[in-house]
């Protein structure tokens, strides 16, 4: 069995080279080849000796998951369907904006947590992604975009807001994060890599200790009664525990606030009373609110709050001195918006392929 080097962080790779009887600095060279130059072929790594290249070819590989669908949206957002094995595919979404470009990555195929408004949750849990499958989404995106735009390192920000709950897969998420931050790999700033969690408290503590990056918490409800219903993990880690974990996280976080994501569900969590409760919560932890218009999917059973309702919710927060932004919905015409990702459905693959074919044809 050849070792896949794609998901190994600097320490793991140094260990690998040591076991081969090579100097640990080889790890740095190979990291740069793989992640900065997008090179997956050892034969092309010209600053390694021929003997070492042969040794690597015999014992290792650089294997990224395959991109089997590429769907462009009207607004420049682009969704890639990433096949991770015969039975599973996940989705990554590329979101270009002026001055930055964000890649939204998946950390699991499916999700076990089953939040009531989320398409990924509805599909159930299939498996954790490996670190190479996670970082492979960035590797591939840079390759595709770099080739197309004749520029490397196109992506400036990464958010773990695709499919899955990253805090339930930290064994693989942490090495992927370390690669994203490593100057010999992607060199992203900690402030520009955001992990989003529905509130898995032990995971938040572990991330804080092992690899603190920007943190977003999917709040969605300002009291336990409603949050128990919308985000079932709240029954295990209720708001008081979540707020305490946020405050512990802030001690080591690269930003001095937590982003509270709040999906706006018409008539469910969007009243003025909810907004006042949300403002009160903001007095217990340094945070900013990010209101997300609910993105519908078939049989979700929810409706998006009206723009007026969203505005008055935001106003209550602002008057209480809380910073609040409203997320612009991107890519919803291709089901690439928050909560619409459900990668593994077979006929979706065919649909993506159709779009791709249509696009490349003259
Ligand atoms: N599991 C993690 C990260 C993935 S979800 C988490 O829950 O935070 C990324 C964001 O999309 C979360 O804030 C999630 O609550 C939100 N989301 C899920 N379904 C949505 C939907 N249908 N419309 C809008 N946002 C949604
Ligand atoms: Fe899982 Fe996040 Fe969706 Fe909840 S919102 S089901 S935690 S992916």
XYZ file of N, CA and C in Angstrom, residues 27-119:
279
model
N 11.145 16.956 3.686
C 9.703 17.139 3.849
C 9.292 18.527 3.372
N 10.116 19.521 3.710
C 9.803 20.897 3.286
C 9.788 21.020 1.776
N 10.819 20.413 1.162
C 10.884 20.483 -0.303
C 9.655 19.854 -0.938
N 9.297 18.683 -0.415
C 8.179 17.959 -1.021
C 6.846 18.671 -0.746
N 6.733 19.257 0.447
C 5.522 20.049 0.743
C 5.332 21.145 -0.306
N 6.435 21.840 -0.604
C 6.333 22.943 -1.576
C 5.933 22.431 -2.952
N 6.542 21.313 -3.333
C 6.171 20.753 -4.643
C 4.683 20.427 -4.693
N 4.242 19.740 -3.670
C 2.859 19.255 -3.713
C 1.869 20.423 -3.607
N 2.059 21.267 -2.595
C 0.993 22.230 -2.287
C 1.180 23.585 -2.959
N 2.434 24.037 -3.076
C 2.603 25.349 -3.716
C 2.583 25.228 -5.226
N 3.152 24.145 -5.734
C 3.250 24.011 -7.188
C 2.220 23.041 -7.749
N 1.454 22.411 -6.874
C 0.406 21.499 -7.341
C 0.952 20.279 -8.066
N 2.166 19.900 -7.737
C 2.807 18.786 -8.442
C 2.512 17.456 -7.731
N 1.977 16.513 -8.474
C 1.678 15.230 -7.871
C 2.594 14.123 -8.370
N 3.524 14.482 -9.247
C 4.372 13.477 -9.875
C 5.800 13.614 -9.337
N 6.260 12.579 -8.612
C 7.592 12.675 -8.000
C 8.689 12.867 -9.047
N 8.501 12.281 -10.225
C 9.532 12.369 -11.263
C 9.833 13.825 -11.629
N 8.848 14.710 -11.438
C 9.041 16.117 -11.822
C 9.678 16.949 -10.714
N 9.926 16.343 -9.553
C 10.465 17.127 -8.420
C 11.973 17.257 -8.585
N 12.382 18.251 -9.374
C 13.731 18.269 -9.926
C 14.842 18.547 -8.913
N 14.506 19.054 -7.728
C 15.592 19.262 -6.760
C 15.787 18.062 -5.820
N 15.130 16.950 -6.120
C 15.399 15.719 -5.372
C 16.285 14.824 -6.244
N 17.129 14.033 -5.580
C 17.991 13.146 -6.375
C 17.140 12.112 -7.097
N 17.685 11.596 -8.168
C 16.961 10.580 -8.939
C 16.649 9.376 -8.043
N 17.612 9.025 -7.194
C 17.410 7.862 -6.316
C 16.230 8.094 -5.380
N 16.137 9.317 -4.832
C 15.030 9.603 -3.911
C 13.706 9.630 -4.673
N 13.719 10.205 -5.856
C 12.466 10.237 -6.637
C 11.974 8.809 -6.914
N 12.912 7.927 -7.216
C 12.517 6.533 -7.476
C 11.982 5.883 -6.208
N 12.655 6.185 -5.107
C 12.228 5.604 -3.831
C 10.802 6.079 -3.495
N 10.545 7.363 -3.731
C 9.206 7.903 -3.453
C 8.169 7.271 -4.366
N 8.509 7.151 -5.632
C 7.546 6.576 -6.578
C 7.172 5.151 -6.166
N 8.136 4.442 -5.557
C 7.863 3.054 -5.167
C 7.032 2.969 -3.884
N 7.166 3.972 -2.995
C 6.533 3.801 -1.684
C 5.403 4.789 -1.393
N 5.250 5.817 -2.236
C 4.282 6.861 -1.903
C 3.520 7.323 -3.140
N 2.504 8.122 -2.887
C 1.746 8.707 -3.994
C 1.171 10.046 -3.531
N 0.668 10.829 -4.468
C -0.065 12.058 -4.139
C -1.439 11.875 -4.775
N -2.384 11.458 -3.958
C -3.697 11.096 -4.522
C -4.775 12.034 -4.002
N -5.325 12.843 -4.912
C -6.419 13.756 -4.553
C -7.731 13.113 -4.966
N -8.811 13.471 -4.273
C -10.107 12.974 -4.737
C -10.410 13.579 -6.108
N -11.249 12.883 -6.842
C -11.516 13.292 -8.226
C -12.641 14.316 -8.300
N -12.494 15.300 -9.150
C -13.614 16.235 -9.369
C -14.472 15.703 -10.515
N -15.711 15.384 -10.211
C -16.559 14.773 -11.237
C -17.676 15.710 -11.698
N -17.765 16.874 -11.127
C -18.777 17.840 -11.587
C -18.280 19.242 -11.325
N -18.606 20.152 -12.207
C -18.141 21.536 -12.100
C -19.282 22.410 -12.581
N -19.984 23.045 -11.628
C -21.183 23.781 -11.999
C -21.000 25.271 -11.715
N -21.038 26.088 -12.749
C -20.915 27.529 -12.531
C -22.274 28.148 -12.222
N -22.307 29.126 -11.320
C -23.551 29.856 -11.057
C -23.487 31.192 -11.777
N -24.632 31.827 -11.870
C -24.734 33.137 -12.523
C -23.758 34.151 -11.929
N -23.571 34.079 -10.592
C -22.820 35.136 -9.911
C -21.322 34.848 -9.788
N -20.824 33.840 -10.519
C -19.393 33.555 -10.471
C -19.030 32.479 -9.461
N -19.965 32.167 -8.567
C -19.761 31.051 -7.648
C -19.657 29.773 -8.479
N -18.897 28.836 -7.975
C -18.710 27.610 -8.737
C -18.721 26.435 -7.778
N -19.461 25.405 -8.125
C -19.555 24.257 -7.222
C -18.871 23.048 -7.837
N -17.986 22.440 -7.073
C -17.333 21.223 -7.544
C -17.882 20.034 -6.794
N -18.201 19.014 -7.542
C -18.606 17.757 -6.934
C -17.365 16.878 -6.874
N -17.004 16.468 -5.668
C -15.741 15.789 -5.437
C -16.026 14.347 -5.037
N -15.599 13.437 -5.900
C -15.860 12.025 -5.622
C -14.778 11.506 -4.687
N -15.175 11.043 -3.505
C -14.156 10.580 -2.561
C -14.005 9.056 -2.567
N -15.011 8.357 -3.023
C -14.893 6.907 -3.231
C -16.054 6.476 -4.097
N -16.167 5.185 -4.322
C -17.210 4.686 -5.213
C -18.613 5.109 -4.796
N -18.829 5.256 -3.503
C -20.192 5.515 -3.035
C -20.449 6.956 -2.614
N -19.397 7.726 -2.382
C -19.603 9.059 -1.792
C -18.987 10.191 -2.601
N -19.741 11.274 -2.662
C -19.195 12.511 -3.221
C -19.565 13.640 -2.274
N -18.697 14.635 -2.187
C -18.999 15.818 -1.370
C -18.880 17.039 -2.284
N -19.198 18.201 -1.724
C -19.159 19.387 -2.556
C -18.252 20.446 -1.944
N -17.548 21.169 -2.835
C -16.814 22.368 -2.396
C -17.315 23.510 -3.253
N -17.323 24.692 -2.669
C -17.860 25.841 -3.387
C -16.823 26.952 -3.404
N -16.578 27.474 -4.602
C -15.626 28.573 -4.789
C -16.415 29.869 -4.909
N -16.070 30.846 -4.070
C -16.838 32.091 -4.014
C -15.906 33.285 -4.237
N -15.821 33.773 -5.474
C -14.952 34.928 -5.720
C -15.633 36.231 -5.315
N -14.878 37.118 -4.696
C -15.394 38.455 -4.355
C -14.280 39.439 -4.674
N -14.611 40.717 -4.638
C -13.530 41.682 -4.901
C -12.536 41.615 -3.754
N -11.276 41.443 -4.123
C -10.221 41.467 -3.104
C -9.982 40.153 -2.384
N -10.871 39.187 -2.567
C -10.595 37.893 -1.956
C -11.377 36.787 -2.680
N -10.941 35.566 -2.415
C -11.657 34.431 -2.997
C -11.715 33.352 -1.932
N -12.902 32.859 -1.682
C -13.104 31.918 -0.588
C -13.433 30.535 -1.135
N -12.858 29.518 -0.512
C -13.269 28.151 -0.818
C -13.991 27.593 0.395
N -15.198 27.105 0.163
C -15.979 26.476 1.226
C -15.788 24.970 1.087
N -15.197 24.332 2.112
C -14.865 22.910 1.998
C -15.773 22.037 2.872
N -15.871 20.795 2.500
C -16.613 19.802 3.281
C -15.639 19.031 4.164
N -16.118 18.571 5.307
C -15.264 17.791 6.208
C -15.777 16.365 6.423
N -17.037 16.126 6.052
C -17.611 14.784 6.181
C -18.549 14.544 4.991
N -18.745 13.284 4.642
C -19.801 12.949 3.681
C -21.058 12.748 4.510
N -21.958 13.720 4.434
C -23.156 13.697 5.273
C -22.852 14.297 6.640
N -23.824 14.224 7.535
C -23.613 14.751 8.889
C -24.562 14.021 9.824
N -24.051 13.710 11.009
C -24.833 12.923 11.952
C -25.786 13.809 12.775
N -25.595 15.135 12.728
C -26.262 15.982 13.725
C -27.698 16.383 13.387
N -28.067 16.314 12.140
C -29.472 16.440 11.758
C -30.174 17.725 12.224
N -29.564 18.869 11.963
C -30.255 20.131 12.225
C -31.465 20.191 11.288
N -32.558 20.743 11.801
C -33.835 20.558 11.103
C -33.929 21.297 9.769
N -33.051 22.290 9.546
C -33.151 23.139 8.353
C -32.047 22.858 7.347
N -31.292 21.760 7.517
C -30.073 21.558 6.729
C -30.178 20.332 5.828
N -29.893 20.546 4.534
C -30.001 19.458 3.556
C -28.971 18.364 3.820
